[in-house]
Coordinates of C-alpha atoms and ligand atoms in Angstrom, one line a residue:
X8 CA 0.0 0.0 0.0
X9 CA 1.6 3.5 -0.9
X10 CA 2.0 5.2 2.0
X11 CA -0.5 8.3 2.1
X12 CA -0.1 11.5 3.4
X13 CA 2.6 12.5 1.5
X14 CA 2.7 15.4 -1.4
X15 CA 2.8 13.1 -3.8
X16 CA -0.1 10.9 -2.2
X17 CA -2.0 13.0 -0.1
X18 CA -4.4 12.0 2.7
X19 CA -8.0 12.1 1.2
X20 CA -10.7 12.2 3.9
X21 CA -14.6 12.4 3.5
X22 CA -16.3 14.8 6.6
X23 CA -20.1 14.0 6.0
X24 CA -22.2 16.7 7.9
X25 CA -21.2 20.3 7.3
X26 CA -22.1 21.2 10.9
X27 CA -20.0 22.9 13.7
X28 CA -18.4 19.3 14.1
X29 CA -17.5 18.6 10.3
X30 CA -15.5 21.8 10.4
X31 CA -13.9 21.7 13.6
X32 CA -12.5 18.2 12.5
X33 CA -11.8 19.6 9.1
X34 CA -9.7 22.8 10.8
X35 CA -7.9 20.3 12.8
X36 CA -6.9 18.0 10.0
X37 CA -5.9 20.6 8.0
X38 CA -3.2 21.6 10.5
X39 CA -2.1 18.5 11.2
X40 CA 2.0 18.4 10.6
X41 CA 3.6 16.6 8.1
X42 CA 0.7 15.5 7.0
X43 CA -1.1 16.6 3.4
X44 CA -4.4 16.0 3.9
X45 CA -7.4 16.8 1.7
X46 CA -10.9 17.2 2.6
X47 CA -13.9 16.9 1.3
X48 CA -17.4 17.7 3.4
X49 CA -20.4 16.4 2.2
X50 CA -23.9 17.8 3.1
X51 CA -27.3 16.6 2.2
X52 CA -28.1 21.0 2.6
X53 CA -27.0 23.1 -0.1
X54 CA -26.4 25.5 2.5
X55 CA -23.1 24.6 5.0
X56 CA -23.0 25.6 9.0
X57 CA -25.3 22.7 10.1
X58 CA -27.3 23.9 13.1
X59 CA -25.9 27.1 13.4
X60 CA -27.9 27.7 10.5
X61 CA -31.0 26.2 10.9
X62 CA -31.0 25.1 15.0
X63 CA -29.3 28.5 16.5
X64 CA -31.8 30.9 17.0
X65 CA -32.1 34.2 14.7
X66 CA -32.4 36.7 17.2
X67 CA -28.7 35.1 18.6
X68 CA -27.2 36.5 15.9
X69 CA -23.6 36.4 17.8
X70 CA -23.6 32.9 18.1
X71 CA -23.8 32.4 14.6
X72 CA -20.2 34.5 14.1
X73 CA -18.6 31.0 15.2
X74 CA -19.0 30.8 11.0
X75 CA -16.2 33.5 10.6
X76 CA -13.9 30.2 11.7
X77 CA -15.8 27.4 9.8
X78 CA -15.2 29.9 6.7
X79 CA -11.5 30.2 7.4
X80 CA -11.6 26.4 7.0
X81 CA -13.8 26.3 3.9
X82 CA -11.7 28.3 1.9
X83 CA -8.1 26.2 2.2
X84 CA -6.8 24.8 -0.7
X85 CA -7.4 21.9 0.2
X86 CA -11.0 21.6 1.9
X87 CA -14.1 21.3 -0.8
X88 CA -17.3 21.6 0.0
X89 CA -19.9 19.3 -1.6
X90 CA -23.6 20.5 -0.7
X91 CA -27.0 19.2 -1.8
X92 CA -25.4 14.9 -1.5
X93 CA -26.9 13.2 0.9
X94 CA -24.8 10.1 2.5
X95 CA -27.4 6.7 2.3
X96 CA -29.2 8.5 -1.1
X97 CA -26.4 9.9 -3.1
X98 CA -23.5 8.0 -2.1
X99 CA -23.4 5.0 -0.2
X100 CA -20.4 3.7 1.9
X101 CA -18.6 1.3 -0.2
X102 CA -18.5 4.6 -2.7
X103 CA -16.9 6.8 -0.5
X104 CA -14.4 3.9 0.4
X105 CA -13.5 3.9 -3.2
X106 CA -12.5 7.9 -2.9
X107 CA -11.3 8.2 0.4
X108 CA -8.9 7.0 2.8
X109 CA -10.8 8.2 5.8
X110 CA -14.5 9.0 6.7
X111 CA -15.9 10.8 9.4
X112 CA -19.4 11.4 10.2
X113 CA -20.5 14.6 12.0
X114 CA -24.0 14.2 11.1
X115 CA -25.8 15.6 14.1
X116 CA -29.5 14.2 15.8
X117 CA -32.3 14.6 13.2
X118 CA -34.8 14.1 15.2
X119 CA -36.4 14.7 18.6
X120 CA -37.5 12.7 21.8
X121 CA -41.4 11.6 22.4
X122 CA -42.9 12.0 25.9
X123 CA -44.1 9.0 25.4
X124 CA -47.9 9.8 26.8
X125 CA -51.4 9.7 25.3
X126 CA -52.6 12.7 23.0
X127 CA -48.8 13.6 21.7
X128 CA -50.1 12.9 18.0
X129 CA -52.7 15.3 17.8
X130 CA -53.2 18.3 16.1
X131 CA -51.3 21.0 17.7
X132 CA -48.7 18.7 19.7
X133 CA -45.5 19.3 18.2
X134 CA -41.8 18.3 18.6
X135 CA -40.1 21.6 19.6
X136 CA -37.0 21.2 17.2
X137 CA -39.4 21.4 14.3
X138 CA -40.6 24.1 14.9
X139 CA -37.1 25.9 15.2
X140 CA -36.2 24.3 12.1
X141 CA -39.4 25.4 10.7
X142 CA -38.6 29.6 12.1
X143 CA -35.1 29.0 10.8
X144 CA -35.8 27.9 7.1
X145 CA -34.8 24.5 7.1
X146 CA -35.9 23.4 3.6
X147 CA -37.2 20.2 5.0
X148 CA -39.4 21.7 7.8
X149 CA -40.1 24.9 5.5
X150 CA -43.5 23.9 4.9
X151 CA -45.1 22.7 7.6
X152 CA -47.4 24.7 9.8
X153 CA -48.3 25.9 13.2
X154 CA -51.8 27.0 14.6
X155 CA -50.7 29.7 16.4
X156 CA -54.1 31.4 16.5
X157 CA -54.8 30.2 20.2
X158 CA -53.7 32.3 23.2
X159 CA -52.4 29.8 25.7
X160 CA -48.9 27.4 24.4
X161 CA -47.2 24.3 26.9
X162 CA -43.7 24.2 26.2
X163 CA -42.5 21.3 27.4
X164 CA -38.6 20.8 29.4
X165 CA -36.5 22.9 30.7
X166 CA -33.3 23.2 28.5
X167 CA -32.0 25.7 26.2
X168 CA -34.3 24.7 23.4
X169 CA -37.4 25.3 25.4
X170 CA -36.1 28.8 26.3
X171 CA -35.7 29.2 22.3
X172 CA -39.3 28.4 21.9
X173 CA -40.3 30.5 24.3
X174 CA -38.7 33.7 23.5
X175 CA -39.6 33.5 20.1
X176 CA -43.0 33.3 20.9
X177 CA -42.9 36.1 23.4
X178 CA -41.0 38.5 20.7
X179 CA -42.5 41.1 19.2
X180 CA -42.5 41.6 15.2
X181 CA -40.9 44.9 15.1
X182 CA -38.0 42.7 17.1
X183 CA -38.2 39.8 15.3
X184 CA -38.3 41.3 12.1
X185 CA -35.1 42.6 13.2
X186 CA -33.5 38.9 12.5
X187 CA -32.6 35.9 9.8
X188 CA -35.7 34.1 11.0
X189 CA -37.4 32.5 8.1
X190 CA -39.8 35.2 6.2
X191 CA -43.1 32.2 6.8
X192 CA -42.2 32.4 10.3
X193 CA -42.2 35.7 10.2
X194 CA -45.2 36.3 8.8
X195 CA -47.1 33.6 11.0
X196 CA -45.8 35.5 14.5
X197 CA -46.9 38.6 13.3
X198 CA -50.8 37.0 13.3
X199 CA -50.2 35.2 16.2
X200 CA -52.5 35.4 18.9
X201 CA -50.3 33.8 21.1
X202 CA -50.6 35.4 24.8
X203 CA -49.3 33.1 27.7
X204 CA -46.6 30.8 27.3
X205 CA -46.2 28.3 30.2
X206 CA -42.5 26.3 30.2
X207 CA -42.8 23.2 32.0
X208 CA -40.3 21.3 34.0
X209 CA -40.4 17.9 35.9
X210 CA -37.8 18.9 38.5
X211 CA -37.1 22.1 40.2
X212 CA -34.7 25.7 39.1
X213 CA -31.9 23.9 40.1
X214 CA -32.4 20.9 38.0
X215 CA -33.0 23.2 35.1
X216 CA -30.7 22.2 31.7
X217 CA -30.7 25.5 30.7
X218 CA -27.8 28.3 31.3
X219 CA -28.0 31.3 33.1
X220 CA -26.9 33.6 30.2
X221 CA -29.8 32.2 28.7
X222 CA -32.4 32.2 31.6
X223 CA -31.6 35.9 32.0
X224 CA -32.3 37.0 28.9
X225 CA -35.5 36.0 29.0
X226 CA -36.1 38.8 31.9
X227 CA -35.2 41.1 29.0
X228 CA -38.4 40.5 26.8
X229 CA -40.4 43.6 26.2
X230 CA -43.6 42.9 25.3
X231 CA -43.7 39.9 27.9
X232 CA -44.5 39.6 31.7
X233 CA -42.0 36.6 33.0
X234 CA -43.9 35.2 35.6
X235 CA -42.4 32.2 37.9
X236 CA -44.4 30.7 41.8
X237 CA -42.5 31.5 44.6
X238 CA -43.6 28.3 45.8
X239 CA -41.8 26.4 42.9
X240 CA -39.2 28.8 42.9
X241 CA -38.1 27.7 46.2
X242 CA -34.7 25.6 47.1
X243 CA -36.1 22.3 48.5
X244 CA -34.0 20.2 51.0
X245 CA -32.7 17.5 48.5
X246 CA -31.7 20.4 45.7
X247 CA -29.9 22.0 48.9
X248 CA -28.0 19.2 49.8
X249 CA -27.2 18.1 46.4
X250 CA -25.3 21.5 45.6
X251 CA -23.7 21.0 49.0
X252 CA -22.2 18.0 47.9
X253 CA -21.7 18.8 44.1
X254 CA -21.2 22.3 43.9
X255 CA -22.5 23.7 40.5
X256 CA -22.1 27.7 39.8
X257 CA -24.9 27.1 36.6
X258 CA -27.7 26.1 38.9
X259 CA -27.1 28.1 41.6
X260 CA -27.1 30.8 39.0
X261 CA -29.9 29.4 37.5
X262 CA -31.8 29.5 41.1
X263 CA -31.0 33.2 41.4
X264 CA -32.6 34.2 38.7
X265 CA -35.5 32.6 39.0
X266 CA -35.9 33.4 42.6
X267 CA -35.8 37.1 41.5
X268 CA -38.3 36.4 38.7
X269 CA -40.7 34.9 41.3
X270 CA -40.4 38.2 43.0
X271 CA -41.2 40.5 40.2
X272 CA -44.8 42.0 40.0
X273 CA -46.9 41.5 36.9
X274 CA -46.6 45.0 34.1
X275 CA -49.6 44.1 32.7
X276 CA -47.7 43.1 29.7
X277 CA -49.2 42.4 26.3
X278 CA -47.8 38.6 26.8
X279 CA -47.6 36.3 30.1
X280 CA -44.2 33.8 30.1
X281 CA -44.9 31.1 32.9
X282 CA -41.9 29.3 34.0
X283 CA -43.7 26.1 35.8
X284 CA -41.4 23.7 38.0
X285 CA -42.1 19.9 39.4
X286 CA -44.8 19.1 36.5
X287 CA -44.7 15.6 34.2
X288 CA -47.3 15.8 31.5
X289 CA -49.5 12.8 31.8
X290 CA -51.3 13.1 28.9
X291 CA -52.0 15.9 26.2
X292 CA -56.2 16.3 25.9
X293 CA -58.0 16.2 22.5
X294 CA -61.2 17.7 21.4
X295 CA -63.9 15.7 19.2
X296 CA -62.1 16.5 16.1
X297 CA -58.8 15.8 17.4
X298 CA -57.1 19.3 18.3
X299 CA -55.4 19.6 21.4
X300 CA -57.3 21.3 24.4
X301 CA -55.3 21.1 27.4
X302 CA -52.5 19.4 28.8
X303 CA -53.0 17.1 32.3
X304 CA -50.3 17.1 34.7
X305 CA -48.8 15.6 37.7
X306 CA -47.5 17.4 40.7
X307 CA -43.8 16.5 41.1
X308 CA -41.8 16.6 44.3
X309 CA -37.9 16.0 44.8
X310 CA -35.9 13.8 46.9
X311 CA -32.2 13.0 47.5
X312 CA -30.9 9.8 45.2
X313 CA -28.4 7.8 46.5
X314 CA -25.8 8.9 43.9
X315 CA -26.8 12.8 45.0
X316 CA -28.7 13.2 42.0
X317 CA -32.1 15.0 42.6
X318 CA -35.1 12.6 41.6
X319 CA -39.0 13.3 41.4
X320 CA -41.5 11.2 42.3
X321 CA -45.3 11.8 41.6
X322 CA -47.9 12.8 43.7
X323 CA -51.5 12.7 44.0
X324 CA -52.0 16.1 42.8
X325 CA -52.4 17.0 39.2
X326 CA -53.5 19.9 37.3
X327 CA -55.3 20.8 33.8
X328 CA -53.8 23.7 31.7
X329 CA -56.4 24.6 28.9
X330 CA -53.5 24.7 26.2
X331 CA -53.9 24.7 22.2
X332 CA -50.9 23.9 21.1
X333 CA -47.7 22.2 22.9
X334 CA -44.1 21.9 22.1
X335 CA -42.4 18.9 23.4
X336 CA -38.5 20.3 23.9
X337 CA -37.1 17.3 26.0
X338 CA -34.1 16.9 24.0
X339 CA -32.9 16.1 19.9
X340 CA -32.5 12.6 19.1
X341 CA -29.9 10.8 16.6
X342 CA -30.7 8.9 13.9
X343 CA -28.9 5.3 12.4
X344 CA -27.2 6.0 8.9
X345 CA -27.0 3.3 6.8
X346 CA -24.8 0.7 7.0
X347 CA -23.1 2.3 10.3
X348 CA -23.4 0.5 13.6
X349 CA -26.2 2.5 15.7
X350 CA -26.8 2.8 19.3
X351 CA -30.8 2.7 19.7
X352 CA -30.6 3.8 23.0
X353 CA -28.5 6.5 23.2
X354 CA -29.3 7.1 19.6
X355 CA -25.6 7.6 18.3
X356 CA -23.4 5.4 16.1
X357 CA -21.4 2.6 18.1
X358 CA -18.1 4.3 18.8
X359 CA -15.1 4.7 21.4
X360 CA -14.3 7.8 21.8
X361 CA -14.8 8.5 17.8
X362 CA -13.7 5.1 16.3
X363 CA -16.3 3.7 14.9
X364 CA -17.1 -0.2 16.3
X365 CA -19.1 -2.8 15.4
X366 CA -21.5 -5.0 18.1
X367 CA -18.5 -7.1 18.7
X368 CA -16.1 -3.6 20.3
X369 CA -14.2 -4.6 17.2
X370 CA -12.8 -1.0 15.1
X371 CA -14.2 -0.4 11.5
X372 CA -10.7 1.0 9.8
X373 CA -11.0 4.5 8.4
X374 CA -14.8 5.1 10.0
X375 CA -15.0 7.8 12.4
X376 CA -18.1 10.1 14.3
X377 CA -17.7 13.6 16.0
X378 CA -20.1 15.6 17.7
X379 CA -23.6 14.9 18.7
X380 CA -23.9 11.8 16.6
X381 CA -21.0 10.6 18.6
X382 CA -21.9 11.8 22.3
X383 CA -25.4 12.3 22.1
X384 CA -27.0 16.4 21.9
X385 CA -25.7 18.2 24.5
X386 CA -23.5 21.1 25.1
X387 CA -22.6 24.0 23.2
X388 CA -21.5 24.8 19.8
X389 CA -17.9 24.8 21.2
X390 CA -18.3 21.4 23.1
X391 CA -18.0 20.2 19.6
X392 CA -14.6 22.1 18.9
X393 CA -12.6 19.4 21.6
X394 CA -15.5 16.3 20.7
X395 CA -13.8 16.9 17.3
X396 CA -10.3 17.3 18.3
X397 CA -10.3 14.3 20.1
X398 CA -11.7 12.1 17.2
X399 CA -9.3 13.6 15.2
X400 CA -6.0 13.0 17.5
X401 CA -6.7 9.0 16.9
X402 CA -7.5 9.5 12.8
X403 CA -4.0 10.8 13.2
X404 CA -2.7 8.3 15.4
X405 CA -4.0 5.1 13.1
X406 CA -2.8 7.4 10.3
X407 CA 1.0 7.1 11.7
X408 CA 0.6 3.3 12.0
X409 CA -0.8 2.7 8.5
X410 CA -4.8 1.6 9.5
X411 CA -6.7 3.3 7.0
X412 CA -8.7 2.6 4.1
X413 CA -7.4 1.3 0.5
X414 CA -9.5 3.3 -1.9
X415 CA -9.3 2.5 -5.2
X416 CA -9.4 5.9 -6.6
X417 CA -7.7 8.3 -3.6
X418 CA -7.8 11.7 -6.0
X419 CA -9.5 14.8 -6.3
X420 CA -10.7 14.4 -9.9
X421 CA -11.5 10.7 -9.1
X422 CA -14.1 11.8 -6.6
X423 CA -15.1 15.1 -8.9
X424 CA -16.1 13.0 -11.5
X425 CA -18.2 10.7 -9.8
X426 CA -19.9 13.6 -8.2
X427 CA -20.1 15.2 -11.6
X428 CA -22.3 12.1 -12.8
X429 CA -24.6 12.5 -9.9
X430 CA -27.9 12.8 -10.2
X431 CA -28.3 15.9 -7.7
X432 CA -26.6 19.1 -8.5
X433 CA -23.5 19.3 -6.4
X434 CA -23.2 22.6 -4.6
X435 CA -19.2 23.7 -4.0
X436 CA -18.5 26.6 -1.3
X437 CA -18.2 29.0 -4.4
X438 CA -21.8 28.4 -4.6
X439 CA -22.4 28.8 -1.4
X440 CA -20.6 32.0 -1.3
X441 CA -23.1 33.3 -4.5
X442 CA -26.0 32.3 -2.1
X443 CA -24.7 33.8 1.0
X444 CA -24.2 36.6 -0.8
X445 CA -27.2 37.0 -2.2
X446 CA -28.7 36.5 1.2
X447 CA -27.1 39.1 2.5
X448 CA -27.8 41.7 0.0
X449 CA -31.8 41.1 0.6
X450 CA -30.7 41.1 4.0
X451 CA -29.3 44.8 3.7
X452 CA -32.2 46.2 1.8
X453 CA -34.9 45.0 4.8
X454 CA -32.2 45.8 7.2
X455 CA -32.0 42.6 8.4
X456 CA -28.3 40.4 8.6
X457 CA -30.2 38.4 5.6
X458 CA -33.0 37.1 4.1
X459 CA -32.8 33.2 3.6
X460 CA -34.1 31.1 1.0
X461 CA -35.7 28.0 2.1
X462 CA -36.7 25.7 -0.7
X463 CA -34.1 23.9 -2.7
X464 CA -35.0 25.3 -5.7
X465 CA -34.8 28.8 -4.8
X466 CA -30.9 28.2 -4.3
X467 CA -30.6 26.1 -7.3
X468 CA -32.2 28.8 -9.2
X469 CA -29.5 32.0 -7.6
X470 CA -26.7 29.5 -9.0
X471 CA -28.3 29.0 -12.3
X472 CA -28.5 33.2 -13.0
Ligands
LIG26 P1 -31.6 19.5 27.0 O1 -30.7 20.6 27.4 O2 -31.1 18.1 27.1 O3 -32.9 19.7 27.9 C1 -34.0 18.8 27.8 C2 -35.0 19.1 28.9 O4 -36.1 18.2 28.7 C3 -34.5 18.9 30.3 O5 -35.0 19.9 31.2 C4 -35.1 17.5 30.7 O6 -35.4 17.4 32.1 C5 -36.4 17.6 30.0 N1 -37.0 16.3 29.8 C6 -36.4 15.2 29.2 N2 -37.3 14.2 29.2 C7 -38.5 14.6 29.7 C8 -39.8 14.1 29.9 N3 -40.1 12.8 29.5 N4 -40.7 14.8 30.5 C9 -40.5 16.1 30.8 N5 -39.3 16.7 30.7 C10 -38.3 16.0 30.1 O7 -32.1 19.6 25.5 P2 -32.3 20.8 24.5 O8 -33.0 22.0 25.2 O9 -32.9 20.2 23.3 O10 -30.8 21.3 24.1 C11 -29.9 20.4 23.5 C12 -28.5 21.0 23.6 O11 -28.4 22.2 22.8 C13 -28.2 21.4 25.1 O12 -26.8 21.1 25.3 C14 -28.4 22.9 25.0 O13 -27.7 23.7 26.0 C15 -27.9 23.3 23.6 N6 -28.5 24.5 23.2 C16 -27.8 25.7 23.5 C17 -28.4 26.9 23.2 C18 -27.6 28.1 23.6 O14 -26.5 28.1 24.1 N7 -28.2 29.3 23.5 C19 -29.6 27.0 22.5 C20 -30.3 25.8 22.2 C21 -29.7 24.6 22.5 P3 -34.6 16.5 33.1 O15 -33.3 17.3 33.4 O16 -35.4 16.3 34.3 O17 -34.3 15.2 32.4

């Protein structure tokens, strides 16, 4: 086998997902010493950037400047971007093991967790991360809708995706039109007659998954009254006891804040934001013709586990909310990939600490995950920055001891021209760069950072002018 890596021979690696993953494993590869390694990053999208895209909220428009890197990356001489193939459809495994050396999948969590209770299918019970998708033009999701003509919404959890929710349905046009969101999204809040939004949680403030940076903006909404129960604000025994033993500055930030929010008077405020603690939906509540009416729930309360975690248990107690709509947010969800070896239950590909494995713990040579396919959906956009890294450091070590893939045809051209004979129109970051660019100038005219497009054949159609 010639030895790859060299000029002559370079390294050829395929990055599928063009996420914040993909390109931190692609910036690291591309500095990796005496090494010439070339990249290219495959994306079912057109578009590149993954979730900071379509997942990142578009009033958080500072997060999204994490791009400014990924771009850096992008435009190397040796990184390609190939948009608009999907892995499984397009090109299947033993293709890419023709082109590459190498294969890392950083294809994110697709989907979303059930509750699991009766009532979740019907009308107006929806999975919280489509509806983001939905408000951030995700082609997929871009034509669904949402009812938003009752007054009273559940959002369901308590993590950072439930605050997303949330805030955008608390915003005010003027604000929002302020943003990237999606123009159909934009146009549906402004007629929404949305009024109270209640957030629910199953365990208490300090339990919370969201972050204080984020739990304190939402005391900055202007239209919206933020309105929390002393009673559930309150620091129970077991959550006092826990922090004693397990210090953790986020929730006893998180507590703070929402102990001052339980303090805080009503405004009279055109909109009511009702953050509700130590409440498990039981069951969402359908009228005749099948539209959701209310959602029952069970009073929660906590005690000490014996690892120091805090647990609920149920009690007697429940409650109705008269809801017509509700957003489940308990958490994204990873789908299998085709012929990869998938963990059901924690809903990632089989892997140690990157290498890909089969049900035996035996390594697949060249097959690699990073970020939330790999760990599972949690953390922040820079948790995937080290995930990456690390999966990276051991395609480099099996590099230097010669375990990698023999593709028959390790060049550029080779792999251009089976992409050129693909059915799909493969979208390069030159393309990209025309649609950003386009974006962005409909963006400047409505004094917005851009307008998107959202069907596939609106970006197919700014490449073919
Ligand atoms: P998450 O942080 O995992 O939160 C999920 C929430 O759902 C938790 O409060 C959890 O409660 C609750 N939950 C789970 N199963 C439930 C059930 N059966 N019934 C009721 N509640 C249930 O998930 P996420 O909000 O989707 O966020 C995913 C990741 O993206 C997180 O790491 C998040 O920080 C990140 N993110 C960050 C930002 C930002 O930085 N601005 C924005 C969006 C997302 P328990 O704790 O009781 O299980």
């Amino acid at each position: 086998m010639v030895e790859a890596g060299s000029p002559e021979h370079p390294l050829r690696i395929a990055i599928i997902g063009a996420g914040p993953a993909g390109f931190y494993a692609a910036a690291a590869l591309l500095k990796a010493e005496g090494l010439k390694i070339e990249v290219d990053m495959y994306d079912r999208l057109p578009t590149p950037f993954g979730l900071v895209r379509a997942g990142v909220a578009p009033d958080h428009q500072k997060d999204k400047s994490v791009t400014r890197a990924y771009d850096k990356s992008a435009r190397h001489p040796h990184f390609r971007f190939c948009g608009n193939i999907e892995y499984g459809k397009d090109v299947n495994l033993d293709e890419l093991r023709r082109f590459y050396h190498q294969i890392i999948f950083a294809t994110g969590t697709q989907s979303d967790r059930a509750l699991g209770i009766p009532g979740e299918d019907l009308i107006g019970s929806h999975s919280a991360t489509d509806f983001v998708a939905w408000y951030n033009g995700h082609p997929d999701y871009a034509n669904l809708e949402f009812d938003l003509s009752c007054e009273r919404v559940a959002v369901v959890g308590l993590g950072n995706v439930a605050l997303d929710v949330a805030r955008i349905l608390c915003k005010s046009h003027e604000e929002l039109s302020r943003t990237d969101i999606a123009d159909h999204a934009l146009r549906a809040l402004q007629n929404s007659r949305v009024r109270e939004v209640y957030i629910l949680g199953r365990r208490g403030p300090a339990q919370a998954a969201f972050t204080p940076p984020e739990i304190s903006e939402i005391g900055e909404l202007t239209d919206t009254d933020v309105l929390v129960r002393p009673k559930e604000a309150y620091l129970d025994a077991a959550s006092r006891a826990a922090l004693e033993a397990n210090p953790d500055r986020n929730a006893e930030k998180n507590v703070e804040v929402i102990q001052v929010y339980a303090q805080r008077p009503p405004q009279g405020r055109q909109r009511q934001l009702h953050i509700r603690f130590l409440l498990t939906p039981l069951e969402i509540i359908g009228s005749a013709n099948g539209r959701t009416e209310a959602i029952r729930l069970a009073r929660n309360e906590l005690y000490l586990a014996q690892d120091n975690s805090v647990q609920v248990r149920q009690t007697q107690e429940e409650e109705v909310l008269p809801v017509g709509l509700v957003f489940r947010s308990v958490g994204y969800r990873g789908l299998g990939l085709p012929e990869l070896p998938f963990d059901e239950r924690r809903g990632v590909i089989q892997n140690e600490a990157g290498r890909i494995v089969d049900d035996r713990g035996q390594v697949l040579t060249g097959l690699y995950a990073a970020g939330w396919i790999k760990r599972g959906p949690s953390g922040v956009i820079g948790t995937n920055k080290v995930d990456a890294k690390e999966t990276v450091a051991l395609m480099i070590e099996d590099i230097r001891a010669g375990r990698y893939l023999s593709p028959a045809q390790p060049t550029a051209a080779a792999a251009t021209g089976f992409l050129e004979a693909l059915a799909p129109r493969s979208v390069s970051y030159a393309d990209w760069a025309e649609i950003d660019a386009e974006e962005t100038r409909r963006g400047e005219v409505a004094d917005r950072p851009r307008v998107k497009f959202t069907r596939l054949g609106e970006f197919l159609d700014v490449l073919s002018d």
